PDB file of C-alpha atoms in Angstrom:
ATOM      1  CA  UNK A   3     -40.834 -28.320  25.548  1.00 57.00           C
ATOM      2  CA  UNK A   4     -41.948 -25.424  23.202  1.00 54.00           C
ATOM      3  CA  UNK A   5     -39.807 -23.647  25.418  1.00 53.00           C
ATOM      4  CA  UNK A   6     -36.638 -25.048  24.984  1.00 49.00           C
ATOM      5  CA  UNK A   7     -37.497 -25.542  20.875  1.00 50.00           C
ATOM      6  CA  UNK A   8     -37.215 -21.843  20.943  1.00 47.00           C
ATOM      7  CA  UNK A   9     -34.221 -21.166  23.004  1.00 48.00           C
ATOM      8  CA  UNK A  10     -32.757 -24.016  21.076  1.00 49.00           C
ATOM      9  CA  UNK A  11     -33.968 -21.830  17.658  1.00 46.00           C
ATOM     10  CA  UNK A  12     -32.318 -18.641  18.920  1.00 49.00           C
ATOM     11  CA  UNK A  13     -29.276 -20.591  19.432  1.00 50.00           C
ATOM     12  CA  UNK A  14     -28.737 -22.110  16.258  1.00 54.00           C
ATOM     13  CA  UNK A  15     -29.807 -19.478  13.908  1.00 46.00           C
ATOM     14  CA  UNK A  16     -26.688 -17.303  14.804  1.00 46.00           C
ATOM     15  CA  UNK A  17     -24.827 -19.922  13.998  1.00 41.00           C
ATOM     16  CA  UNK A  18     -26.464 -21.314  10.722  1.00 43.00           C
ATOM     17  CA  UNK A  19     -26.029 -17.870   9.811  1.00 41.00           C
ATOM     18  CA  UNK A  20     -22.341 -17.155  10.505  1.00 36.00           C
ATOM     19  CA  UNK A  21     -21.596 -20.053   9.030  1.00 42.00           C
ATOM     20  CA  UNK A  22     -23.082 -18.997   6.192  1.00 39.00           C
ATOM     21  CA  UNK A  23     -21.246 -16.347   5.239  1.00 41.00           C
ATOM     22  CA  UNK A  24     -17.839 -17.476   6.464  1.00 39.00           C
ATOM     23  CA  UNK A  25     -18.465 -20.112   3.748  1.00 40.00           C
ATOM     24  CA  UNK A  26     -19.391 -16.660   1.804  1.00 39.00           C
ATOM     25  CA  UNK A  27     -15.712 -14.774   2.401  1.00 41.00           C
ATOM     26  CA  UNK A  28     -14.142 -18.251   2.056  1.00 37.00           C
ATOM     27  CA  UNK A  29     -15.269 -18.285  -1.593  1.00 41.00           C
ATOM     28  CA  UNK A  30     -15.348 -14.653  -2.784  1.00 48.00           C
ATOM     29  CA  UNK A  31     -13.736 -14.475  -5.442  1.00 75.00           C
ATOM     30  CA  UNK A  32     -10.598 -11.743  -6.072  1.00 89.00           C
ATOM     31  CA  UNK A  33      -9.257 -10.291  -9.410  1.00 94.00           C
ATOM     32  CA  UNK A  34      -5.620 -11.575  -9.489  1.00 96.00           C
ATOM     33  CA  UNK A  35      -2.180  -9.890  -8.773  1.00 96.00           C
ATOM     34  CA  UNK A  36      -0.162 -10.174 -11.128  1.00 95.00           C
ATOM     35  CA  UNK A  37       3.568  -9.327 -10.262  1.00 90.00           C
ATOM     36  CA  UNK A  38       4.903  -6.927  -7.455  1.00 94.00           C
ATOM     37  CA  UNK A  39       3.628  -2.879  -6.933  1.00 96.00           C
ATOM     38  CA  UNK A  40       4.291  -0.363  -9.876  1.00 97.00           C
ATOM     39  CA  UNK A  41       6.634   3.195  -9.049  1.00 96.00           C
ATOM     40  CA  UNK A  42       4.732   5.726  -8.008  1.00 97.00           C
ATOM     41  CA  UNK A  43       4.346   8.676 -10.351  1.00 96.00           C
ATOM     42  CA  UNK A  44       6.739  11.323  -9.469  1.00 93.00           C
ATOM     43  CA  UNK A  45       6.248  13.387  -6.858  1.00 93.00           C
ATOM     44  CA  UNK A  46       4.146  16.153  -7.325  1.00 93.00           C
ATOM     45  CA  UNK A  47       2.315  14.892 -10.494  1.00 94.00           C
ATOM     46  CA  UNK A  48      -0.455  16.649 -11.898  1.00 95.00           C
ATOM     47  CA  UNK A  49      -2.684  16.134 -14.850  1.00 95.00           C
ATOM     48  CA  UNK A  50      -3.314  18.390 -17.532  1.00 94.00           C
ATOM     49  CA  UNK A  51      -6.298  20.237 -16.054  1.00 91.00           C
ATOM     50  CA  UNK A  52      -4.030  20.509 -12.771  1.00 94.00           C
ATOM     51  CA  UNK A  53      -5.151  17.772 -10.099  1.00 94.00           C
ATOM     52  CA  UNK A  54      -2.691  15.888  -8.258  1.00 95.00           C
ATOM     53  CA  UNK A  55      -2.293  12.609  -9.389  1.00 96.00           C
ATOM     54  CA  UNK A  56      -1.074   9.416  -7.604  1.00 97.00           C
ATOM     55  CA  UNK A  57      -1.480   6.118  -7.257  1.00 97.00           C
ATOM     56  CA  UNK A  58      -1.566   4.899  -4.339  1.00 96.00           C
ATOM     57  CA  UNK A  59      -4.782   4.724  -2.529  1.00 94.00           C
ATOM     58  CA  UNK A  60      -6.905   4.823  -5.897  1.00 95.00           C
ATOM     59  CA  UNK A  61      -7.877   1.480  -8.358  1.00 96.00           C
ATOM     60  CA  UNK A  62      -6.080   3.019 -11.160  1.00 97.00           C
ATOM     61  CA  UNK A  63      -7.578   2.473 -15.398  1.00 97.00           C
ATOM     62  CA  UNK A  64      -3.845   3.065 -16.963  1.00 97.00           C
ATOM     63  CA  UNK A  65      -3.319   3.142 -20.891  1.00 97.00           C
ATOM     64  CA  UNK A  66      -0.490   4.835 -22.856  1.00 97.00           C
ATOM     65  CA  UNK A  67      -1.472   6.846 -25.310  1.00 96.00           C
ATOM     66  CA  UNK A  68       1.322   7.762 -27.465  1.00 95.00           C
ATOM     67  CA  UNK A  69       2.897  10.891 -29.120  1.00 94.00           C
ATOM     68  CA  UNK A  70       0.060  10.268 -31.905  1.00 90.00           C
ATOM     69  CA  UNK A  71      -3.115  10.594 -29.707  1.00 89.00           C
ATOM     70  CA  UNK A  72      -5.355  10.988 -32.627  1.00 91.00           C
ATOM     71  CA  UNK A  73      -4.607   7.333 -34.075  1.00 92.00           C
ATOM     72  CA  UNK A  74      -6.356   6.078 -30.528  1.00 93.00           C
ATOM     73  CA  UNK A  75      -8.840   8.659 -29.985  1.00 94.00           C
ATOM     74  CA  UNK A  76     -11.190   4.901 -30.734  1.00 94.00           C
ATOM     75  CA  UNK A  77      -9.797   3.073 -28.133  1.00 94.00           C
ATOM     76  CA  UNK A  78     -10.572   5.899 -25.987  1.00 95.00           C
ATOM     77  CA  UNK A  79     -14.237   5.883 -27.028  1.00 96.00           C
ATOM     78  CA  UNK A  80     -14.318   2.611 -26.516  1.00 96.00           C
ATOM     79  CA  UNK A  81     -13.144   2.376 -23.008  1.00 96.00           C
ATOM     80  CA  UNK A  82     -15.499   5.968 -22.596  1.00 95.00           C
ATOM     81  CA  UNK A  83     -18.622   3.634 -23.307  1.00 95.00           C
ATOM     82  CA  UNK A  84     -18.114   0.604 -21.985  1.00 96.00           C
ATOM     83  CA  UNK A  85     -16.056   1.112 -18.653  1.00 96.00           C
ATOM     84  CA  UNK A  86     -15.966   5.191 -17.521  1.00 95.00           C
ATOM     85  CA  UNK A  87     -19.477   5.875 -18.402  1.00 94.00           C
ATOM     86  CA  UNK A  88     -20.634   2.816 -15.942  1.00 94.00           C
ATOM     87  CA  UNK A  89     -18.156   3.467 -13.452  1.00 94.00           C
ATOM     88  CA  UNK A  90     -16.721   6.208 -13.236  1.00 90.00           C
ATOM     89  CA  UNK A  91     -18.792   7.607 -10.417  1.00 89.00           C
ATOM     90  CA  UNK A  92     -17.067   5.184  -7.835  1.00 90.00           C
ATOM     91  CA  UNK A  93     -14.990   7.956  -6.116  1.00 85.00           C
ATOM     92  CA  UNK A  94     -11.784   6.146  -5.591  1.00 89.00           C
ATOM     93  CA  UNK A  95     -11.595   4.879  -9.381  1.00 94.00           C
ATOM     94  CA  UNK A  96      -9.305   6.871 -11.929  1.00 95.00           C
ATOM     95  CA  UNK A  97      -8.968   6.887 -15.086  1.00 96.00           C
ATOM     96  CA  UNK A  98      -5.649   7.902 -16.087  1.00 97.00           C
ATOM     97  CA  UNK A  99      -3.817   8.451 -19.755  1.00 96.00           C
ATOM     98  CA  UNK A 100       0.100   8.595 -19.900  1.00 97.00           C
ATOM     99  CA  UNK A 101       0.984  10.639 -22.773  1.00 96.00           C
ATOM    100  CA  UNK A 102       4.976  11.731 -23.970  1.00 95.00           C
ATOM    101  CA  UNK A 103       6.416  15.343 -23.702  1.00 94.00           C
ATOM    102  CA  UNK A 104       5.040  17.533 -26.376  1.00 91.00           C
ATOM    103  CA  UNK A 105       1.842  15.183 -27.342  1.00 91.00           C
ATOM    104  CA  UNK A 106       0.103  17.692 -24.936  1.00 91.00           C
ATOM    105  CA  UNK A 107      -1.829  19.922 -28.009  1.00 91.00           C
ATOM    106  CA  UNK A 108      -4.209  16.947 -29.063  1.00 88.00           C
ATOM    107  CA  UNK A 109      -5.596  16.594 -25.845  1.00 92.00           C
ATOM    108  CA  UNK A 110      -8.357  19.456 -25.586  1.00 92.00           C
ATOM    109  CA  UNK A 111      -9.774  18.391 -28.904  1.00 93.00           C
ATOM    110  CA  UNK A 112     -10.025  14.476 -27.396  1.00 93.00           C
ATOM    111  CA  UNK A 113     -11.579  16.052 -24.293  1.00 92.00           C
ATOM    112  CA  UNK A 114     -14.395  18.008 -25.912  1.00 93.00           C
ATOM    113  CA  UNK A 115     -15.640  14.649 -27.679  1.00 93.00           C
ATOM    114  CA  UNK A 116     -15.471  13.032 -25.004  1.00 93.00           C
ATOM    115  CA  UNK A 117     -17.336  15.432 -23.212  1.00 92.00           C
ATOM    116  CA  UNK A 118     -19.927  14.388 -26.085  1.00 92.00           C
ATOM    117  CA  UNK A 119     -20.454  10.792 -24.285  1.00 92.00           C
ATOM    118  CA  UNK A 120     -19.793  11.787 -20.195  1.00 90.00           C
ATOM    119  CA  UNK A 121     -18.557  14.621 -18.779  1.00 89.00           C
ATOM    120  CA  UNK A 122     -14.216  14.343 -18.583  1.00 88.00           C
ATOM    121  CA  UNK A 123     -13.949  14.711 -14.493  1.00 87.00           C
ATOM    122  CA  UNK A 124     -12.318  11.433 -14.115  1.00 89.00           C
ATOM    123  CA  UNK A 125     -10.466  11.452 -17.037  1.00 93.00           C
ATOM    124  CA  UNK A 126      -6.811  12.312 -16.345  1.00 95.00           C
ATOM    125  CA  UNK A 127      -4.422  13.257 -18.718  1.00 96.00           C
ATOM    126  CA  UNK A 128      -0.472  12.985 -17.675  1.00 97.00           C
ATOM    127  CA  UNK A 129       2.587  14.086 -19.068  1.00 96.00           C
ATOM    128  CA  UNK A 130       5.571  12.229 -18.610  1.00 96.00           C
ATOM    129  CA  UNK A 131       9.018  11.790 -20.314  1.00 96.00           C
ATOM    130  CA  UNK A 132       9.493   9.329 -22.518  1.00 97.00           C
ATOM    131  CA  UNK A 133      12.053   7.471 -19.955  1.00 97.00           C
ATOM    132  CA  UNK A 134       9.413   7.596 -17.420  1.00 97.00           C
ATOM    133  CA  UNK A 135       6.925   5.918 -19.373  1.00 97.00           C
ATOM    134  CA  UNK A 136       9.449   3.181 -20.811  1.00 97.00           C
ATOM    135  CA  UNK A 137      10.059   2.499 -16.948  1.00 97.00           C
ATOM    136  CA  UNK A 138       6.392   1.988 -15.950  1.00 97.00           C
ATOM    137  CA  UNK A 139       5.426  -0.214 -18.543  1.00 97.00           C
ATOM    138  CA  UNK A 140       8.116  -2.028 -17.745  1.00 96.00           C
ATOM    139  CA  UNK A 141       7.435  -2.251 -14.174  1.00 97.00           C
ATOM    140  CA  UNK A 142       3.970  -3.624 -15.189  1.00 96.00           C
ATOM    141  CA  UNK A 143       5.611  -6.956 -16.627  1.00 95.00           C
ATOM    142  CA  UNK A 144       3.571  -6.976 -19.282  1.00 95.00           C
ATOM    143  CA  UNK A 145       4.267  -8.139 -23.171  1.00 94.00           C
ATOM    144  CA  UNK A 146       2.239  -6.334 -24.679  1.00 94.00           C
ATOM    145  CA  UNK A 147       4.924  -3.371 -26.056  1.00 94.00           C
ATOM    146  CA  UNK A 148       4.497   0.147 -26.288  1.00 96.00           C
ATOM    147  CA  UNK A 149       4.379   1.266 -30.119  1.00 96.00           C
ATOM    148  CA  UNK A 150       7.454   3.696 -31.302  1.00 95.00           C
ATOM    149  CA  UNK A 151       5.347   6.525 -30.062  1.00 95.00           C
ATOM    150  CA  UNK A 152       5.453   5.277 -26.828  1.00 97.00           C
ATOM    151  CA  UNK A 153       1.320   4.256 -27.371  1.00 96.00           C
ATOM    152  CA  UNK A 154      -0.471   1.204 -26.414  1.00 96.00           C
ATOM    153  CA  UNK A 155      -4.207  -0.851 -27.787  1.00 96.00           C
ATOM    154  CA  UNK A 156      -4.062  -1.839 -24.208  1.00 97.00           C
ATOM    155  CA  UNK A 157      -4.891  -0.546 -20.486  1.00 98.00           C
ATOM    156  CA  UNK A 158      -4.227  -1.892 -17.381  1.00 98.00           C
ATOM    157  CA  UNK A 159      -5.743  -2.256 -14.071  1.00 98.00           C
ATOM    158  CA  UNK A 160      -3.509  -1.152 -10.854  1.00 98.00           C
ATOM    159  CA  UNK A 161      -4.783  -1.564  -7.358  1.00 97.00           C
ATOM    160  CA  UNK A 162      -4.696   0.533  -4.729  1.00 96.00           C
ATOM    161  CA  UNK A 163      -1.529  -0.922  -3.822  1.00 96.00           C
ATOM    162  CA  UNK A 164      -0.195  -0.260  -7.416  1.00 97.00           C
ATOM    163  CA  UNK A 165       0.145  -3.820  -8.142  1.00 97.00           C
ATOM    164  CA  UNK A 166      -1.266  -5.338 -12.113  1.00 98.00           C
ATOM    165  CA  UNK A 167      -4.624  -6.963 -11.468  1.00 97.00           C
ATOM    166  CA  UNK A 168      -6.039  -9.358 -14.704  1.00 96.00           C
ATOM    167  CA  UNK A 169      -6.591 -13.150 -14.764  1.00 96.00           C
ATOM    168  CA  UNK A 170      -4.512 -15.770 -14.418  1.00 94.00           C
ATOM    169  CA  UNK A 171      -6.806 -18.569 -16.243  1.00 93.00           C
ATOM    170  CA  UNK A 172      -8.123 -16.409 -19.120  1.00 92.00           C
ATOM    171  CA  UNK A 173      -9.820 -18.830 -21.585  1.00 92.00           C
ATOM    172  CA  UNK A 174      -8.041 -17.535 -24.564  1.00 93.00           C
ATOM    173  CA  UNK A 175      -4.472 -16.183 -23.606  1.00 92.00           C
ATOM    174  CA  UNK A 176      -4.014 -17.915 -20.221  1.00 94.00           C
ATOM    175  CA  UNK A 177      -2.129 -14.687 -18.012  1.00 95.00           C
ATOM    176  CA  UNK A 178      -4.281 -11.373 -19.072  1.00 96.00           C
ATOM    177  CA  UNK A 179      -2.526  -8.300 -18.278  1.00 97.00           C
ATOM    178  CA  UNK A 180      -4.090  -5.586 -19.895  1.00 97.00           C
ATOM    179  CA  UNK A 181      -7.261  -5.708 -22.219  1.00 98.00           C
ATOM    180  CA  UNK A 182      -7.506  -4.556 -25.974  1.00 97.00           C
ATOM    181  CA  UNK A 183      -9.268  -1.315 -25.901  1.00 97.00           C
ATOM    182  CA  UNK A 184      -9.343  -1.690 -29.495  1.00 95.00           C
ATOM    183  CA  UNK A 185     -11.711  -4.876 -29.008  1.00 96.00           C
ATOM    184  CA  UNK A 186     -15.185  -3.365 -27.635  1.00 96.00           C
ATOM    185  CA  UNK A 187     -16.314  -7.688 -27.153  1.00 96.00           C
ATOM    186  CA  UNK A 188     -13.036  -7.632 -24.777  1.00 97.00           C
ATOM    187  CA  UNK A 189     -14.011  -4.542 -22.803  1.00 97.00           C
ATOM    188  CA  UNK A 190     -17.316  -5.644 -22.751  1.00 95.00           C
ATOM    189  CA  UNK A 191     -16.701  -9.193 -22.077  1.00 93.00           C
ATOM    190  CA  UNK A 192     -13.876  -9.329 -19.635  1.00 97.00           C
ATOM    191  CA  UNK A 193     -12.636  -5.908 -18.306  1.00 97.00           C
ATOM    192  CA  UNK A 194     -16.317  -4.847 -17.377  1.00 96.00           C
ATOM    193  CA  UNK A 195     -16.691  -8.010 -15.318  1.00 96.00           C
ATOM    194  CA  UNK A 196     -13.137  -7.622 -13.837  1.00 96.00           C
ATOM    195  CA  UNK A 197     -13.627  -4.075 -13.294  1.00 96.00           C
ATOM    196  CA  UNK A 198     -16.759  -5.272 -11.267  1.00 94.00           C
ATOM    197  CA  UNK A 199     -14.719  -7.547  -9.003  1.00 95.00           C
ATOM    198  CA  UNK A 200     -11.885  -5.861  -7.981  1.00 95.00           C
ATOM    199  CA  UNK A 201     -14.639  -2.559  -6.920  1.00 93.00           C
ATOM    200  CA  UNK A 202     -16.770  -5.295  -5.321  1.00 92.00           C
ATOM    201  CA  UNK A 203     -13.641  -6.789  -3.313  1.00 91.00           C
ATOM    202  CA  UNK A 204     -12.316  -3.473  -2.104  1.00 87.00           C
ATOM    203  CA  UNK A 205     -16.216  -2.516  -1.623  1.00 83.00           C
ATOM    204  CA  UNK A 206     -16.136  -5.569   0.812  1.00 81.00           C
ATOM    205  CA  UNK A 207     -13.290  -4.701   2.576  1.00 71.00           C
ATOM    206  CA  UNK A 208     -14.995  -1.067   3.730  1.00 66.00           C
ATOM    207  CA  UNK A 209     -18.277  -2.039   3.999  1.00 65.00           C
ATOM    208  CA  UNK A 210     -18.012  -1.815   7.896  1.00 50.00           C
ATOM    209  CA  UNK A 211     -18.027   1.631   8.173  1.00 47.00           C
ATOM    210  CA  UNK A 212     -19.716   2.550   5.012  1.00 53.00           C
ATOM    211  CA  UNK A 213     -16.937   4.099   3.383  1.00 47.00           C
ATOM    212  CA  UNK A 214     -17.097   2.618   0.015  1.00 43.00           C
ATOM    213  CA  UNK A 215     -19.987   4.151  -1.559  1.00 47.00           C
ATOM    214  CA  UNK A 216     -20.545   5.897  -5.539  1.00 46.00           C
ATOM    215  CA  UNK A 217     -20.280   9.863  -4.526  1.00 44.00           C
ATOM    216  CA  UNK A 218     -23.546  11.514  -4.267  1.00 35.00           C
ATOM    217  CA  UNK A 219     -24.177  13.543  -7.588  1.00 30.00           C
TER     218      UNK A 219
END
């Protein structure tokens, strides 16, 4: 009798468990897509201090920051506290800043106070045209407009597929596309806990073979 209690033990267990976390994967929850992939960046993008940048393949941070750079240098701060200090260590997260032909001069100044907070590896500063830029934002779907220097109070979370990821049942605006990095009680409040989804869903995916892992420092 004790026998078979034990064989019959063995045999359930396994399944209790797998049944466990099927239920598990059946109710993980996922940041929401919001509208279809983004352009790439044009071919052979780099970022000010010369890396190739791209977005495909990386969870992307994305803001606009505008021919005047200096009016946003706080939301910059803001999002350097809150999200990149935390976070920015995942090795497949970028942090990327679209700025307009010419606005290139107030970016070494921005980068040695940030350097103040966390050092600036992940931060990546990219030129584009100020067609270019019009076009991505618009790809985004967003309504949140640029400003007339082509600037933004708001970044935006791409996937690694390039597609918008936000919420869909936000409390106060319904459809969130992008969060206020003016507002440190919305960075803190919302895009810290989305930013922890969306790394602990794609952290899920590649957990088999360990590849989804904060680099070793």
């Amino acid at each position: 009798m004790k026998k078979f209690f034990v064989l019959g033990f063995l045999f359930i267990l396994p399944l209790v468990a797998y049944m466990f976390f099927a239920a598990a994967d059946h109710n993980f929850s996922m940041l929401p897509t919001l509208g279809e992939p983004v352009s790439e960046l044009p071919e052979g993008t780099k970022s000010l201090r010369g890396d190739s940048i791209v977005f495909d393949s990386n969870i992307t941070i994305m803001g606009f920051l505008g021919k005047d750079a200096k009016s946003r240098y706080g939301h910059v701060f803001n999002l350097a506290h809150k999200i990149y200090t935390p976070y920015s260590e995942f090795y497949d997260l970028q942090f990327v800043w679209l700025i307009p032909e010419g606005a290139e001069g107030t970016i070494p100044d921005l980068e040695e106070k940030l350097s103040k907070i966390k050092e600036t590896e992940k931060w990546q500063f990219v030129v584009l045209s100020d067609q270019q830029i019009r076009k991505l934002k618009a790809e985004l779907g967003s309504p949140y407009k640029l400003d007339d220097d082509l600037g933004s109070d708001y970044v935006y979370i791409l996937d690694k597929d390039k597609r918008l990821r936000g919420r869909d049942d936000d409390e106060d605006v319904g459809t969130l596309y992008g969060y206020n990095a003016s507002n440190v009680a919305e960075l803190d409040d919302k895009m810290d806990d989305d930013i922890q989804v969306i790394l602990a869903e794609y952290r899920r995916a590649l957990k088999k073979n360990d590849k989804y892992k904060r680099k070793q420092l």
